Amino acid sequence: MNRVASRSTIALILAVILLGGLCVFLAQFMIQADDWAVFQGNPHVYNGVNIGCGVITDRSGEVLLDSTGTRTYSEDSAVRKSTIHWLGDRYGYISAPAVTAYASDMAGFGLLGGLYSYGGTGGEAELTISAQVQKAALEAMGKKKGVVAVYNYKTGEILCAVSTPNYDPDNVPDIDESSSKYEGIYLNRFTQTAYVPGSVFKLVTTAAALDTLKNAQDIEFRCDGVYEMSGGKIKCTGEHGTIALKKALQKSCNCYFAQLSEVLGADTLQRYVEKLQITESLSFDGITTAKGSFSVEDASAQQIAWSAIGQHLDTVNPCRFMTLMGVIAGGGEAAEPYIVASAGSGAFGGYKASKRTTGRLLDKDIAKELGELMRNNVVRQYGDDNFPGLTVCAKSGTAEVGGNKEPNAVFAGFCADEDYPLAFMVVVEDAGSGAKNCVPIISKVLAACKELMDCE
């Protein structure tokens, strides 16, 4: 009798364990079923590593990619090339994480019906970029390597983000990665790289000065072309004489900012880098951007000065620094960027983007003052007539990268227009002067953005 009771108890325990396991499985199924259904090995949903179902359009409804049958891109080769780092190619050499993040919405997964829209059908995703602005940016970049990006700092919509070099997915070249022509071709430079910022970083140093030093704009230093300090010399591009902050930012005077760094100190610079979040990664639409770097620990006075100028160990991600331009334009806070406006399948709902903000990163009055200094740069230095119909505020940079290479040209800023709330970032590799090389590019791209927004 005792043996029967023991066996019954064991059977009951096993039954309870089995039931418990079944409940755990059902719970996991309810929570994770959509992830299991659209895992990247599912040939009904993916072509290799890239999504293979549905239609992807730009903000105006122009078809960028149709995967309802074969993988068919835009009829325009320039549009195909300019969007490949967002749509991916047929072979998975270039991935498309922004769209892949919404695979379950595109495929249309339901717990009862499973994948109800896949393979030869699929749903639709709308991106925030404009095919025509992408095309204008690609043409403006020409054969240059780098990135040009523009976003709406009020809504977060990325209107344009072109990474070069790239290629036509319908006409793939014979790529030799050891050739400088194709160096980094598989990277989306907008999200996956971090560049030496050069003098655009002086905006961070200026923000720290405006926020911590009394009457910062009245502080004067002398520039004789070279400034001697502990650890070595700081060289400038000219001899500017005795100048204050406004003129120093306009002329991008290295000697002035070296002396300003001595007043601010390494701790203050580090604190404002952290406060403005410029070395942190951004996450949106399944993408996590590259981190930047800033380190003045155990640095000499000269190294701290070069850090304040945007050299030494400084690096920034283009997407993150573009967002900082939006923060300045937005009075100390801005919308965070995103590129997928919506994704879904028929009447089954899906994903729709919502605005997220950076939170307040800068005092409103300080942001306004900094913006006015950037506006002065354009009026007095870069040429306001390069941006007809727009009130552009900006800063250029010529970033030394070493290795016997020409400096990278950098240009960052925003439009202070109610109807055109645009922030931008341009990097042209191995090009030299920031203003000389970047202004003609961003001028054309902003003009295309303005035309787009006037028609929407």
XYZ file of C-alpha atoms in Angstrom:
456
model
C 0.000 0.000 0.000
C 2.824 2.374 0.903
C 4.553 1.536 -2.398
C 1.415 2.432 -4.377
C 1.060 5.689 -2.460
C 4.691 6.585 -3.119
C 4.311 5.882 -6.819
C 1.144 7.963 -6.917
C 2.943 10.825 -5.216
C 5.833 10.657 -7.710
C 3.379 10.557 -10.627
C 1.556 13.553 -9.197
C 4.814 15.471 -8.782
C 5.808 14.674 -12.366
C 2.393 15.768 -13.584
C 2.712 19.055 -11.702
C 6.204 19.577 -13.160
C 4.882 18.811 -16.657
C 1.969 21.197 -16.198
C 4.299 23.876 -14.834
C 6.622 23.438 -17.808
C 3.684 23.687 -20.172
C 2.552 26.912 -18.487
C 6.069 28.377 -18.761
C 6.184 27.407 -22.438
C 2.786 28.971 -23.115
C 3.830 32.144 -21.305
C 7.042 32.343 -23.310
C 5.091 31.659 -26.493
C 2.659 34.481 -25.744
C 5.526 36.895 -25.008
C 8.119 35.839 -27.596
C 6.131 34.218 -30.407
C 6.553 37.165 -32.741
C 10.345 37.080 -32.228
C 10.460 33.337 -32.936
C 8.316 33.704 -36.039
C 10.511 36.395 -37.562
C 13.966 35.167 -36.562
C 16.551 35.964 -39.230
C 16.762 32.386 -40.474
C 13.116 32.410 -41.584
C 13.176 32.436 -45.425
C 9.547 33.612 -45.519
C 10.539 36.893 -43.886
C 14.192 37.473 -44.828
C 16.467 37.485 -47.866
C 19.630 36.468 -46.048
C 20.004 38.964 -43.185
C 17.743 41.627 -44.693
C 13.965 41.770 -44.619
C 12.382 40.095 -47.640
C 8.697 40.895 -47.426
C 6.599 43.967 -48.053
C 7.119 47.397 -49.575
C 9.262 50.212 -48.182
C 8.549 53.792 -49.221
C 9.995 57.215 -48.515
C 8.046 59.956 -46.728
C 6.246 60.923 -49.962
C 5.162 57.401 -50.812
C 7.852 56.785 -53.428
C 8.740 53.085 -53.483
C 12.319 52.472 -52.384
C 12.151 48.680 -52.122
C 9.520 46.133 -53.137
C 10.045 42.636 -51.726
C 6.595 41.230 -52.503
C 8.204 39.193 -55.277
C 11.864 39.545 -56.065
C 13.847 42.251 -54.259
C 13.166 45.268 -56.478
C 14.691 48.668 -55.728
C 13.842 52.149 -57.042
C 14.062 52.707 -60.789
C 16.435 55.625 -60.116
C 20.047 54.479 -59.698
C 20.930 57.579 -57.630
C 18.098 56.795 -55.201
C 19.222 53.163 -55.017
C 22.783 54.174 -54.179
C 21.815 56.858 -51.670
C 19.497 54.552 -49.697
C 21.467 51.280 -49.736
C 22.775 51.795 -46.188
C 19.143 51.913 -44.998
C 17.641 49.197 -47.211
C 20.587 46.794 -47.438
C 21.650 44.783 -50.476
C 20.641 41.374 -51.784
C 23.597 39.561 -50.267
C 23.706 40.914 -46.726
C 27.023 42.717 -47.142
C 25.150 45.863 -46.096
C 22.475 45.277 -43.476
C 19.236 47.167 -42.882
C 18.624 47.110 -39.105
C 16.143 49.999 -39.096
C 13.628 48.061 -41.179
C 14.527 44.660 -39.746
C 13.521 45.893 -36.277
C 9.893 45.942 -37.467
C 9.909 42.582 -39.267
C 6.990 41.237 -37.217
C 4.916 44.317 -38.091
C 5.831 44.000 -41.773
C 5.163 40.253 -41.878
C 1.955 40.673 -39.902
C 2.235 38.200 -37.064
C -0.722 37.157 -34.911
C -0.852 34.570 -32.131
C -3.835 32.787 -33.687
C -3.099 33.203 -37.376
C 0.703 33.168 -37.311
C 2.413 34.959 -40.197
C -0.526 36.198 -42.248
C 1.486 38.365 -44.622
C 4.893 37.231 -45.791
C 7.047 36.158 -48.715
C 5.059 37.142 -51.794
C 2.912 39.640 -49.911
C 4.037 41.490 -46.794
C 3.061 44.824 -45.375
C 4.436 48.326 -45.820
C 6.960 50.496 -44.003
C 7.282 54.230 -44.493
C 10.649 55.885 -43.840
C 11.068 59.518 -42.839
C 13.749 60.176 -45.464
C 12.993 61.783 -48.809
C 14.217 60.012 -51.951
C 14.695 63.341 -53.669
C 16.707 64.864 -50.814
C 18.799 61.680 -50.603
C 19.484 62.009 -54.309
C 20.423 65.685 -53.961
C 22.817 64.807 -51.119
C 24.474 62.028 -53.118
C 24.975 64.340 -56.091
C 26.352 67.075 -53.815
C 28.861 64.660 -52.251
C 30.068 63.514 -55.677
C 33.028 61.143 -55.320
C 33.875 62.330 -51.820
C 33.763 59.964 -48.848
C 31.846 60.873 -45.716
C 28.350 61.599 -44.530
C 25.689 64.285 -44.868
C 22.593 64.212 -42.674
C 19.639 66.472 -41.832
C 16.821 65.963 -39.346
C 13.819 67.861 -38.005
C 14.749 68.747 -34.426
C 11.106 69.361 -33.495
C 9.713 66.019 -34.665
C 12.808 63.784 -34.823
C 12.294 62.785 -38.474
C 15.495 62.167 -40.425
C 14.978 63.765 -43.827
C 18.349 62.789 -45.234
C 21.275 60.587 -44.216
C 23.682 59.609 -46.974
C 26.858 57.631 -46.346
C 29.546 57.448 -49.015
C 31.088 55.503 -50.632
C 28.174 53.293 -51.599
C 27.075 51.292 -54.618
C 24.076 50.470 -56.761
C 22.513 47.194 -55.529
C 21.374 46.553 -59.107
C 24.891 47.030 -60.444
C 27.345 45.844 -57.795
C 30.955 46.743 -58.650
C 33.964 44.493 -58.181
C 34.890 45.753 -54.715
C 38.469 45.630 -53.509
C 38.272 46.636 -49.844
C 42.017 47.262 -49.756
C 41.493 50.097 -52.241
C 40.984 53.537 -50.707
C 38.119 54.054 -53.156
C 36.004 51.472 -51.315
C 37.379 51.878 -47.785
C 34.551 51.417 -45.288
C 31.962 50.931 -48.020
C 29.896 48.487 -45.944
C 29.631 50.907 -43.006
C 26.815 53.363 -42.521
C 29.037 56.269 -41.545
C 26.073 58.143 -40.059
C 25.475 55.543 -37.349
C 28.512 53.242 -37.238
C 31.491 55.600 -37.135
C 33.041 58.182 -34.824
C 35.077 61.006 -36.337
C 37.609 63.449 -34.923
C 35.391 66.550 -34.694
C 37.960 69.298 -35.120
C 36.773 72.821 -34.417
C 33.041 72.017 -34.337
C 33.869 70.758 -30.832
C 34.599 74.373 -29.865
C 30.818 74.696 -29.549
C 30.996 72.381 -26.519
C 33.852 74.416 -25.020
C 31.919 77.615 -25.720
C 28.803 76.218 -24.036
C 30.868 75.372 -20.948
C 32.303 78.904 -20.879
C 28.935 80.620 -21.325
C 27.410 78.527 -18.562
C 30.213 78.733 -15.978
C 32.159 81.972 -16.506
C 30.799 85.395 -15.637
C 30.534 87.657 -18.698
C 32.166 84.949 -20.809
C 31.761 86.875 -24.050
C 33.860 89.741 -22.658
C 36.868 87.584 -21.815
C 39.786 88.450 -24.091
C 42.973 86.580 -24.969
C 45.760 87.358 -27.377
C 46.625 85.277 -30.434
C 50.056 85.712 -32.027
C 49.744 82.538 -34.108
C 51.353 80.298 -31.470
C 50.591 79.827 -27.786
C 53.250 78.337 -25.508
C 51.983 76.202 -22.653
C 52.977 73.272 -20.452
C 53.518 70.248 -22.660
C 54.153 72.135 -25.894
C 52.754 74.678 -28.337
C 49.314 75.334 -29.747
C 49.395 76.610 -33.318
C 46.688 78.732 -34.878
C 45.750 79.271 -38.529
C 46.443 82.989 -38.243
C 47.433 85.851 -35.949
C 44.216 87.301 -34.602
C 45.564 89.746 -32.040
C 43.534 90.452 -28.910
C 40.035 89.057 -29.370
C 36.964 88.069 -27.358
C 34.832 84.922 -27.592
C 32.556 85.972 -30.461
C 35.410 86.754 -32.831
C 37.397 83.750 -31.604
C 34.570 81.361 -32.500
C 34.061 83.084 -35.841
C 37.747 82.841 -36.731
C 38.097 79.458 -34.981
C 41.136 80.721 -33.095
C 43.070 77.841 -31.544
C 45.166 80.119 -29.334
C 42.045 81.660 -27.799
C 40.452 78.287 -27.026
C 43.718 76.943 -25.630
C 43.773 79.793 -23.114
C 40.074 79.369 -22.442
C 40.711 75.693 -21.632
C 43.180 76.784 -18.926
C 40.471 78.913 -17.319
C 37.806 76.225 -17.571
C 39.991 73.294 -16.521
C 39.805 69.627 -17.466
C 37.036 68.765 -14.983
C 34.667 71.386 -16.380
C 35.279 70.247 -19.958
C 34.667 66.632 -18.961
C 31.488 67.604 -17.112
C 30.030 69.396 -20.143
C 30.896 66.569 -22.501
C 28.886 64.310 -20.205
C 26.109 66.856 -19.741
C 25.637 67.288 -23.492
C 25.912 63.495 -23.982
C 28.014 63.839 -27.137
C 30.107 60.723 -26.541
C 27.106 58.535 -25.684
C 25.422 56.276 -28.221
C 21.884 56.874 -29.464
C 19.337 54.093 -29.978
C 16.446 54.210 -32.422
C 14.667 51.759 -34.739
C 16.855 48.822 -33.774
C 20.046 50.831 -34.301
C 22.587 51.758 -31.663
C 25.065 54.346 -32.889
C 28.791 54.287 -32.275
C 30.057 55.991 -29.126
C 32.401 58.952 -29.179
C 35.384 59.564 -26.935
C 36.819 62.340 -24.778
C 39.603 61.791 -22.273
C 41.623 64.353 -20.356
C 42.640 62.105 -17.480
C 46.366 62.531 -16.740
C 46.593 64.849 -19.757
C 49.074 67.703 -20.039
C 47.874 71.292 -20.364
C 48.616 71.130 -24.086
C 46.596 67.918 -24.509
C 43.677 69.428 -22.589
C 43.855 72.446 -24.883
C 43.784 70.259 -27.984
C 40.795 68.414 -26.497
C 38.976 71.740 -26.045
C 39.745 72.475 -29.702
C 38.385 69.101 -30.879
C 41.582 67.122 -31.376
C 43.707 64.929 -29.013
C 41.492 61.862 -28.289
C 38.148 63.467 -29.215
C 35.725 61.593 -31.484
C 32.002 62.054 -32.132
C 29.336 60.094 -33.955
C 27.640 62.157 -36.723
C 24.115 61.223 -35.631
C 24.805 62.170 -32.015
C 26.494 65.463 -32.893
C 23.659 66.341 -35.279
C 21.296 65.827 -32.355
C 23.351 68.279 -30.282
C 22.777 70.863 -33.025
C 19.065 70.218 -32.581
C 19.433 70.704 -28.818
C 21.025 74.131 -29.316
C 18.371 75.079 -31.872
C 15.567 73.831 -29.640
C 16.542 75.968 -26.675
C 18.374 73.254 -24.760
C 16.389 70.152 -25.728
C 15.300 68.458 -28.934
C 13.529 65.482 -30.411
C 15.696 62.398 -30.805
C 16.143 61.245 -34.411
C 14.382 58.277 -36.007
C 13.948 56.950 -39.546
C 10.961 54.546 -39.545
C 7.685 56.459 -39.509
C 5.411 53.416 -39.586
C 5.359 49.701 -40.326
C 2.378 47.384 -40.593
C 0.368 44.938 -42.635
C -3.093 45.870 -43.835
C -5.736 46.196 -41.168
C -3.618 44.510 -38.501
C -2.122 47.699 -37.114
C 1.577 47.642 -36.506
C 4.141 50.231 -35.503
C 3.792 54.010 -35.625
C 6.608 56.293 -34.514
C 6.188 58.615 -31.558
C 8.343 61.544 -30.543
C 11.044 61.082 -27.918
C 13.091 63.962 -26.561
C 16.603 64.344 -25.231
C 15.340 66.099 -22.121
C 16.922 69.370 -21.104
C 20.656 69.268 -21.759
C 21.399 72.981 -21.820
C 19.956 76.056 -20.160
C 17.568 77.872 -22.511
C 19.407 81.216 -22.277
C 22.778 79.561 -22.863
C 21.416 77.717 -25.910
C 20.071 80.983 -27.299
C 23.383 82.765 -26.733
C 25.320 79.939 -28.356
C 22.945 79.930 -31.309
C 23.485 83.658 -31.811
C 27.254 83.117 -31.904
C 26.766 80.397 -34.511
C 24.561 82.739 -36.518
C 27.349 85.308 -36.468
C 29.698 82.665 -37.917
C 27.478 82.262 -40.973
C 26.872 85.986 -41.493
C 30.493 87.058 -40.974
C 32.482 83.999 -42.065
C 30.714 81.413 -44.219
C 28.363 83.612 -46.231
C 24.655 83.958 -45.545
C 23.983 84.060 -49.295
C 24.909 80.378 -49.472
C 21.600 79.581 -47.773
C 18.840 81.585 -49.516
C 15.575 81.705 -47.601
C 17.081 80.096 -44.505
C 18.497 81.427 -41.234
C 21.475 79.147 -40.790
C 23.649 78.971 -37.666
C 26.776 76.834 -37.910
C 30.383 76.020 -37.103
C 33.045 74.527 -39.342
C 35.917 72.225 -38.454
C 39.134 71.033 -40.040
C 39.924 67.814 -38.210
C 43.487 66.508 -38.251
C 43.465 62.705 -38.477
C 47.191 61.900 -38.845
C 48.672 59.170 -40.991
C 49.795 61.606 -43.690
C 46.155 62.142 -44.599
C 44.484 65.415 -45.401
C 42.236 66.707 -42.576
C 38.574 65.803 -42.582
C 36.248 68.691 -43.383
C 33.387 69.051 -40.880
C 30.374 71.371 -40.749
C 27.501 71.293 -38.254
C 24.592 73.561 -37.438
C 20.888 74.248 -37.757
C 18.230 76.469 -39.315
C 16.630 78.909 -36.875
C 13.397 79.104 -38.894
C 10.005 78.184 -37.497
C 8.988 76.558 -40.783
C 12.311 74.779 -41.338
C 13.473 73.310 -37.997
C 16.449 71.466 -39.460
C 19.727 70.413 -37.828
C 22.591 68.992 -39.866
C 26.025 67.389 -39.878
C 28.475 67.024 -42.757
C 31.814 65.200 -42.797
C 33.989 65.015 -45.906
C 37.007 62.773 -45.430
C 40.530 63.745 -46.541
C 39.263 67.079 -47.853
C 40.830 69.917 -45.844
C 38.933 73.076 -44.926
C 35.533 72.487 -43.336
C 33.807 75.569 -44.683
C 35.289 75.369 -48.179
C 34.339 71.737 -48.719
C 31.144 71.347 -46.704
C 29.217 74.572 -47.330
C 28.582 73.841 -51.039
C 27.264 70.391 -50.088
C 24.956 71.364 -47.241
C 23.745 74.407 -49.200
C 22.298 72.111 -51.879
C 20.904 69.635 -49.377
C 19.168 72.288 -47.256
C 17.712 73.825 -50.416
C 16.263 70.411 -51.313
C 14.863 70.035 -47.770
C 13.265 73.484 -47.981
C 11.664 72.641 -51.314
C 10.330 69.379 -49.860
C 8.881 71.063 -46.769
C 7.291 73.824 -48.828
C 5.388 71.163 -50.775
C 4.281 69.069 -47.793
